[in-house]
Tab-separated table of C-alpha atoms and ligand atoms in Angstrom:
chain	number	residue	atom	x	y	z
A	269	UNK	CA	0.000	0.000	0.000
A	270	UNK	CA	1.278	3.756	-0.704
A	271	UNK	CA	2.272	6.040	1.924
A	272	UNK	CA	1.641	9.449	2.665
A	273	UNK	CA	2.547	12.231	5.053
A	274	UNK	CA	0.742	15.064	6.126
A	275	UNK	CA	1.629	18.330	7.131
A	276	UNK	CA	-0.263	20.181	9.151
A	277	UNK	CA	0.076	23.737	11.125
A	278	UNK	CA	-3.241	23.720	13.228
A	279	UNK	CA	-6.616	22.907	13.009
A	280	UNK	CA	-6.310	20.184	10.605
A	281	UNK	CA	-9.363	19.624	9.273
A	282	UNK	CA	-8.313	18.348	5.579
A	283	UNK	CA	-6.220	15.934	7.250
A	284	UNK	CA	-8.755	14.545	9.133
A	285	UNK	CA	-10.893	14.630	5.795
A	286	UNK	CA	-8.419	12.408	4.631
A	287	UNK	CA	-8.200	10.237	7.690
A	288	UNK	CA	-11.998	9.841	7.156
A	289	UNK	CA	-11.481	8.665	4.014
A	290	UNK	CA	-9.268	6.143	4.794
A	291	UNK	CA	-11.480	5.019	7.653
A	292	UNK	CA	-14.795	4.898	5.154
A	293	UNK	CA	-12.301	2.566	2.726
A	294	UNK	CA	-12.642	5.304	-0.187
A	295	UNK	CA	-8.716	6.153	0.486
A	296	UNK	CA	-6.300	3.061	0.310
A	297	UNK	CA	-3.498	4.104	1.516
A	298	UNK	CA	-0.720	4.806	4.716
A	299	UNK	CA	-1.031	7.852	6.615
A	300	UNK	CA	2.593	6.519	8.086
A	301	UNK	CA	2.392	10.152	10.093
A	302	UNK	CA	0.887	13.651	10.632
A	303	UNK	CA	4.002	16.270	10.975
A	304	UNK	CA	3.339	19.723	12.331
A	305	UNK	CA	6.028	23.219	12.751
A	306	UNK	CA	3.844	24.118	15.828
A	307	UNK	CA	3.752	21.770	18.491
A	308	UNK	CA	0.375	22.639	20.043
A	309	UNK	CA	-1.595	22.336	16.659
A	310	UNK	CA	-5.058	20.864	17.348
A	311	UNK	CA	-4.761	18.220	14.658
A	312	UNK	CA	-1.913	16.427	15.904
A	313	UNK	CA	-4.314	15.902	18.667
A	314	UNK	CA	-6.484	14.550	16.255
A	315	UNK	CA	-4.337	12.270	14.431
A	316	UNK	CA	-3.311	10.442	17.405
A	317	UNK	CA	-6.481	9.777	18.641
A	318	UNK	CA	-7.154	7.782	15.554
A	319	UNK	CA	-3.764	6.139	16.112
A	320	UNK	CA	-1.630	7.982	13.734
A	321	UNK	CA	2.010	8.554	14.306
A	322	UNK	CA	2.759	12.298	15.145
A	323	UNK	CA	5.659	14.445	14.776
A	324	UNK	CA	6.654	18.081	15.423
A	325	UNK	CA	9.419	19.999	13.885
A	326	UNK	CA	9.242	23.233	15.648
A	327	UNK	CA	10.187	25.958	13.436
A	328	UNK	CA	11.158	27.851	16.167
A	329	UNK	CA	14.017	25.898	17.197
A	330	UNK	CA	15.949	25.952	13.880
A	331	UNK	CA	17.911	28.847	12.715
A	332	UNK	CA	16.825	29.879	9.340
A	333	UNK	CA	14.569	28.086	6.615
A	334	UNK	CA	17.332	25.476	5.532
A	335	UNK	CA	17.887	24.320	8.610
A	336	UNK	CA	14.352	23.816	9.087
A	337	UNK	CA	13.366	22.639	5.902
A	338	UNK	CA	16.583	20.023	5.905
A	339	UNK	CA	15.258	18.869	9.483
A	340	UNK	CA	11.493	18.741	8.502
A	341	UNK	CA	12.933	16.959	5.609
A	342	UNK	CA	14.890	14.324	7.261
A	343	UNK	CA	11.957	13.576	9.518
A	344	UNK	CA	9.275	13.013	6.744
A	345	UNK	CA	12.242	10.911	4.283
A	346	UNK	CA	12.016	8.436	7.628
A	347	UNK	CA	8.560	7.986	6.629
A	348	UNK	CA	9.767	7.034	3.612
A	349	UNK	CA	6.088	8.403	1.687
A	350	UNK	CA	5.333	7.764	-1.704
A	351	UNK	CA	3.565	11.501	-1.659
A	352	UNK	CA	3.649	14.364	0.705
A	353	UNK	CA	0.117	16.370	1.218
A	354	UNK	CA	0.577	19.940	2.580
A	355	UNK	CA	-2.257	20.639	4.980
A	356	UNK	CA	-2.647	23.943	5.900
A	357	UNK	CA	1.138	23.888	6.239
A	358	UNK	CA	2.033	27.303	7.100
A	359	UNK	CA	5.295	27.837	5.940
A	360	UNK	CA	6.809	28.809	3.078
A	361	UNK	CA	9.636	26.330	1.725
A	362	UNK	CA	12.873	26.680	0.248
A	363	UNK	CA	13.467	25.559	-3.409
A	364	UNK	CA	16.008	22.883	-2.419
A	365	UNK	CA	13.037	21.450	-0.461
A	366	UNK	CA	10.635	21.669	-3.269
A	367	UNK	CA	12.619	20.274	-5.981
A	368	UNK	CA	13.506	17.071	-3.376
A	369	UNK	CA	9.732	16.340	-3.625
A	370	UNK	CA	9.364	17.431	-6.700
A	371	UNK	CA	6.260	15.457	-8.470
A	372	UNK	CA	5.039	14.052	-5.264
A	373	UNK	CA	4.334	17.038	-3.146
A	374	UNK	CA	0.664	18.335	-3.039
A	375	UNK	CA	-0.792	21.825	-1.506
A	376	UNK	CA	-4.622	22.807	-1.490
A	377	UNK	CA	-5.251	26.551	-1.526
A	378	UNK	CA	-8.817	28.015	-0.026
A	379	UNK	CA	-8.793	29.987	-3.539
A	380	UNK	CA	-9.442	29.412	-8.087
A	381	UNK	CA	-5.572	29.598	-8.437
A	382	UNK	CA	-4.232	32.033	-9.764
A	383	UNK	CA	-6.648	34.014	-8.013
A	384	UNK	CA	-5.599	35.377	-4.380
A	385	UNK	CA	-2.420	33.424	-3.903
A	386	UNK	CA	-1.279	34.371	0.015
A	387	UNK	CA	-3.066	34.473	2.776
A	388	UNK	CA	-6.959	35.916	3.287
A	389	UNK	CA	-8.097	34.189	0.145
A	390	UNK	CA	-11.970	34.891	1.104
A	391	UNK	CA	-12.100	38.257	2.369
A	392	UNK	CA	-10.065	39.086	-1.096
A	393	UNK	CA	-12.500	37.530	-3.316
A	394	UNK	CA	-15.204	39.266	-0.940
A	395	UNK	CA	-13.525	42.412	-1.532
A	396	UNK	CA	-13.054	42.163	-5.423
A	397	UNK	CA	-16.565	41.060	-5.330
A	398	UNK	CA	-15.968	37.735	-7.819
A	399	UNK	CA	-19.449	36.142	-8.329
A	400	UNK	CA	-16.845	32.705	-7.978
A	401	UNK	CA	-14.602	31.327	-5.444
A	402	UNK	CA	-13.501	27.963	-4.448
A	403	UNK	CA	-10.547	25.880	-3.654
A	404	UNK	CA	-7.215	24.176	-5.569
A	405	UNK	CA	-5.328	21.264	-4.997
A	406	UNK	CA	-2.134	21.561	-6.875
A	407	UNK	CA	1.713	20.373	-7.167
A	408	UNK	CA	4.233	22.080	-5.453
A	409	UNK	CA	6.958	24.408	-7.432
A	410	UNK	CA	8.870	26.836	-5.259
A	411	UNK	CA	6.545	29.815	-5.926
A	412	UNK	CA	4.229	30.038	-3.821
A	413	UNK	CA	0.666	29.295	-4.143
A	414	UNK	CA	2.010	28.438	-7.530
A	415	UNK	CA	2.086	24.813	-9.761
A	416	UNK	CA	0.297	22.994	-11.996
A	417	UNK	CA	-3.393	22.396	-11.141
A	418	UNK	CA	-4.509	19.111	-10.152
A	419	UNK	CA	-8.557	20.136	-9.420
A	420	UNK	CA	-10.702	22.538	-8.612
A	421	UNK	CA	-14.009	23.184	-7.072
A	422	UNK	CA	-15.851	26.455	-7.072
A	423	UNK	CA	-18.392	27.657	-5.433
A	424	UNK	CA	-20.572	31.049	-5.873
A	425	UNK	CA	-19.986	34.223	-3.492
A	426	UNK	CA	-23.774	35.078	-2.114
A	427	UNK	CA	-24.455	38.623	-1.100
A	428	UNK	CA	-24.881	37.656	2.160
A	429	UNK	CA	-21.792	36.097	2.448
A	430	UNK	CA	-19.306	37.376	5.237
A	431	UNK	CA	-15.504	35.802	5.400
A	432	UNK	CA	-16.745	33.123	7.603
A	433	UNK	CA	-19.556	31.784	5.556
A	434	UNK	CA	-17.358	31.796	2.231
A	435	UNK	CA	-14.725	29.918	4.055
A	436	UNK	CA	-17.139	27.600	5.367
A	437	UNK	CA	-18.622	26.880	1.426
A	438	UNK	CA	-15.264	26.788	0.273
A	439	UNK	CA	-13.891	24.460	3.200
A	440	UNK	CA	-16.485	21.833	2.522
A	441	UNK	CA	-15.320	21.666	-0.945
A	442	UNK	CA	-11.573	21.252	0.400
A	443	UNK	CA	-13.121	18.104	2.250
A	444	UNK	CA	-14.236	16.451	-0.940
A	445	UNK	CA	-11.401	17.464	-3.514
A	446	UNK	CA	-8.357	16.801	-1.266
A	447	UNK	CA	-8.932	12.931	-0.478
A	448	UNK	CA	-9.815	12.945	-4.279
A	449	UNK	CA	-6.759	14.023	-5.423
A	450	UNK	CA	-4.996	12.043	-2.847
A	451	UNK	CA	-6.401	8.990	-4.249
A	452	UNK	CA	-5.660	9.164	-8.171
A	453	UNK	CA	-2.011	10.324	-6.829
A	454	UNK	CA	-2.445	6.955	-5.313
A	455	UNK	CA	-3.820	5.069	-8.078
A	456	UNK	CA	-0.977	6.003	-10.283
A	457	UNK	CA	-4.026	7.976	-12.413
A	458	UNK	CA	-2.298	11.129	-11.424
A	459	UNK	CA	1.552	12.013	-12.192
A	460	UNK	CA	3.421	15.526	-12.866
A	461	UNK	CA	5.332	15.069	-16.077
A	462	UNK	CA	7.035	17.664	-17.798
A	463	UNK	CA	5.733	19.662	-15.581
A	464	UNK	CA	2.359	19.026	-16.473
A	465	UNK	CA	-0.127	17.290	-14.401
A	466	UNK	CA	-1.046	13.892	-16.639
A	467	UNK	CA	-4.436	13.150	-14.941
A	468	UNK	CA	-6.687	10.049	-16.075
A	469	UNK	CA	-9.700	10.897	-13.687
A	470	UNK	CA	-13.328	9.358	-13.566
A	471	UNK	CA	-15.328	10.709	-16.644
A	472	UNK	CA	-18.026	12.162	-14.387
A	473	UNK	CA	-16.601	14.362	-11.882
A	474	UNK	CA	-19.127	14.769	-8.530
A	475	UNK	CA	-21.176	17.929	-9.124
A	476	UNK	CA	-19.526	19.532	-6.469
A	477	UNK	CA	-16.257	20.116	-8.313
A	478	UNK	CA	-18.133	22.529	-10.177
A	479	UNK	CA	-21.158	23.913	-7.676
A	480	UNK	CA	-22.276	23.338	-4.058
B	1904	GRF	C1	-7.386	25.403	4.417
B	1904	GRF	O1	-8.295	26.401	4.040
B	1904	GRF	C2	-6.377	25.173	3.324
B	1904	GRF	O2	-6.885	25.374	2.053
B	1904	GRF	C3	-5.326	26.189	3.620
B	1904	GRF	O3	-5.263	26.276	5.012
B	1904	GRF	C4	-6.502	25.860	5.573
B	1904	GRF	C5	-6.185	24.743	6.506
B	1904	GRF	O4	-7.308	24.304	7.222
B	1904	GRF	N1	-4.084	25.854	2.991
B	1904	GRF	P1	-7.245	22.942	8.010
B	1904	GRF	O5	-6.059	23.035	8.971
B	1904	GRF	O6	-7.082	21.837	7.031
B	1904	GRF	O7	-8.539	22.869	8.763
């Protein structure tokens, strides 16, 4: 079976969308461990209590982002993980550390990349007023935010909306598109060649990749 490794920052709720999925049998694969840079993020509560194995590697004791990223690096390699899924990882990594994963390292963005790369993603698309938001699982390149698209999901900005219910219409998506990905990764339907994201997905896509 394929491992993976998760990195998390704090609340961890796509991981635990993806530990679901594995529980519910829709995910075959490893989670051989949940790593976090802060050591009192929620979800690392979380992952143990499904029986995970959890790891911090505390930003704050390392002197500069190569010394971090190396360490972070060194812990996840002992995983040994076919892919690595970026979490709400909150950190921004070095090139070095990029190109080491290069092809097996995904990120999910609460944004329609290349809309609102950075941080704030739904009070920026509140503020532009877009009629369209959503979410974006990609692969990792050392720009941030950045790299070739895997999926998408969108879903529409009401007038009502305030940032807390947009995040909350975009987060469910997150929760469905993530494990998705995860799996055709897994499946060997989904590969980064060239640079290009070679993707030999189900003909019908769920509805919700393209509305609520
Ligand atoms: C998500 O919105 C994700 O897209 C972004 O950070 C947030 C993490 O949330 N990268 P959670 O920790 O998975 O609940």
């Amino acid at each position: 079976m394929k491992k993976i490794v998760i990195l998390i920052s704090g609340r961890g709720s796509n991981m635990e969308a993806l530990l679901a999925a594995v529980a519910r049998e829709e995910l075959s694969v490893e989670v051989a461990a949940v790593i976090s840079n802060r050591p009192d993020a929620k979800g690392l509560v979380t992952a143990a209590a499904q029986g995970v194995p959890t790891a911090v590697v505390d930003h704050k004791t390392h002197a500069g982002r190569e010394a971090f990223d190396a360490a972070l690096a060194a812990c996840i390699d002992g995983y040994t993980p076919d892919l690595v899924v970026l979490a709400g990882f909150m950190r921004i990594l070095t090139e070095g550390f990029v190109r080491h994963y290069e092809g097996r390292l995904l990120n999910i963005h609460p944004s329609l990349l290349p809309a609102f790369p950075g941080l704030h993603t739904h009070q920026r698309a509140l503020e532009e007023g877009v009629r369209i938001h959503g979410c974006t699982v990609h692969f990792v390149t050392p720009a941030l935010d950045h790299g070739p698209v895997v999926v998408q999901a969108a879903v529409p900005v009401c007038d009502s909306d305030d940032e807390a219910a947009l995040a909350a219409r975009v987060l469910a998506q997150e929760h469905i598109v993530y494990p998705l990905a995860v799996r055709w990764f897994v499946e060997g339907r989904l590969r980064l060649v060239d640079g290009r994201v070679m993707l030999n997905a189900e003909r019908a896509l769920p509805a919700a990749l393209v509305s609520p």
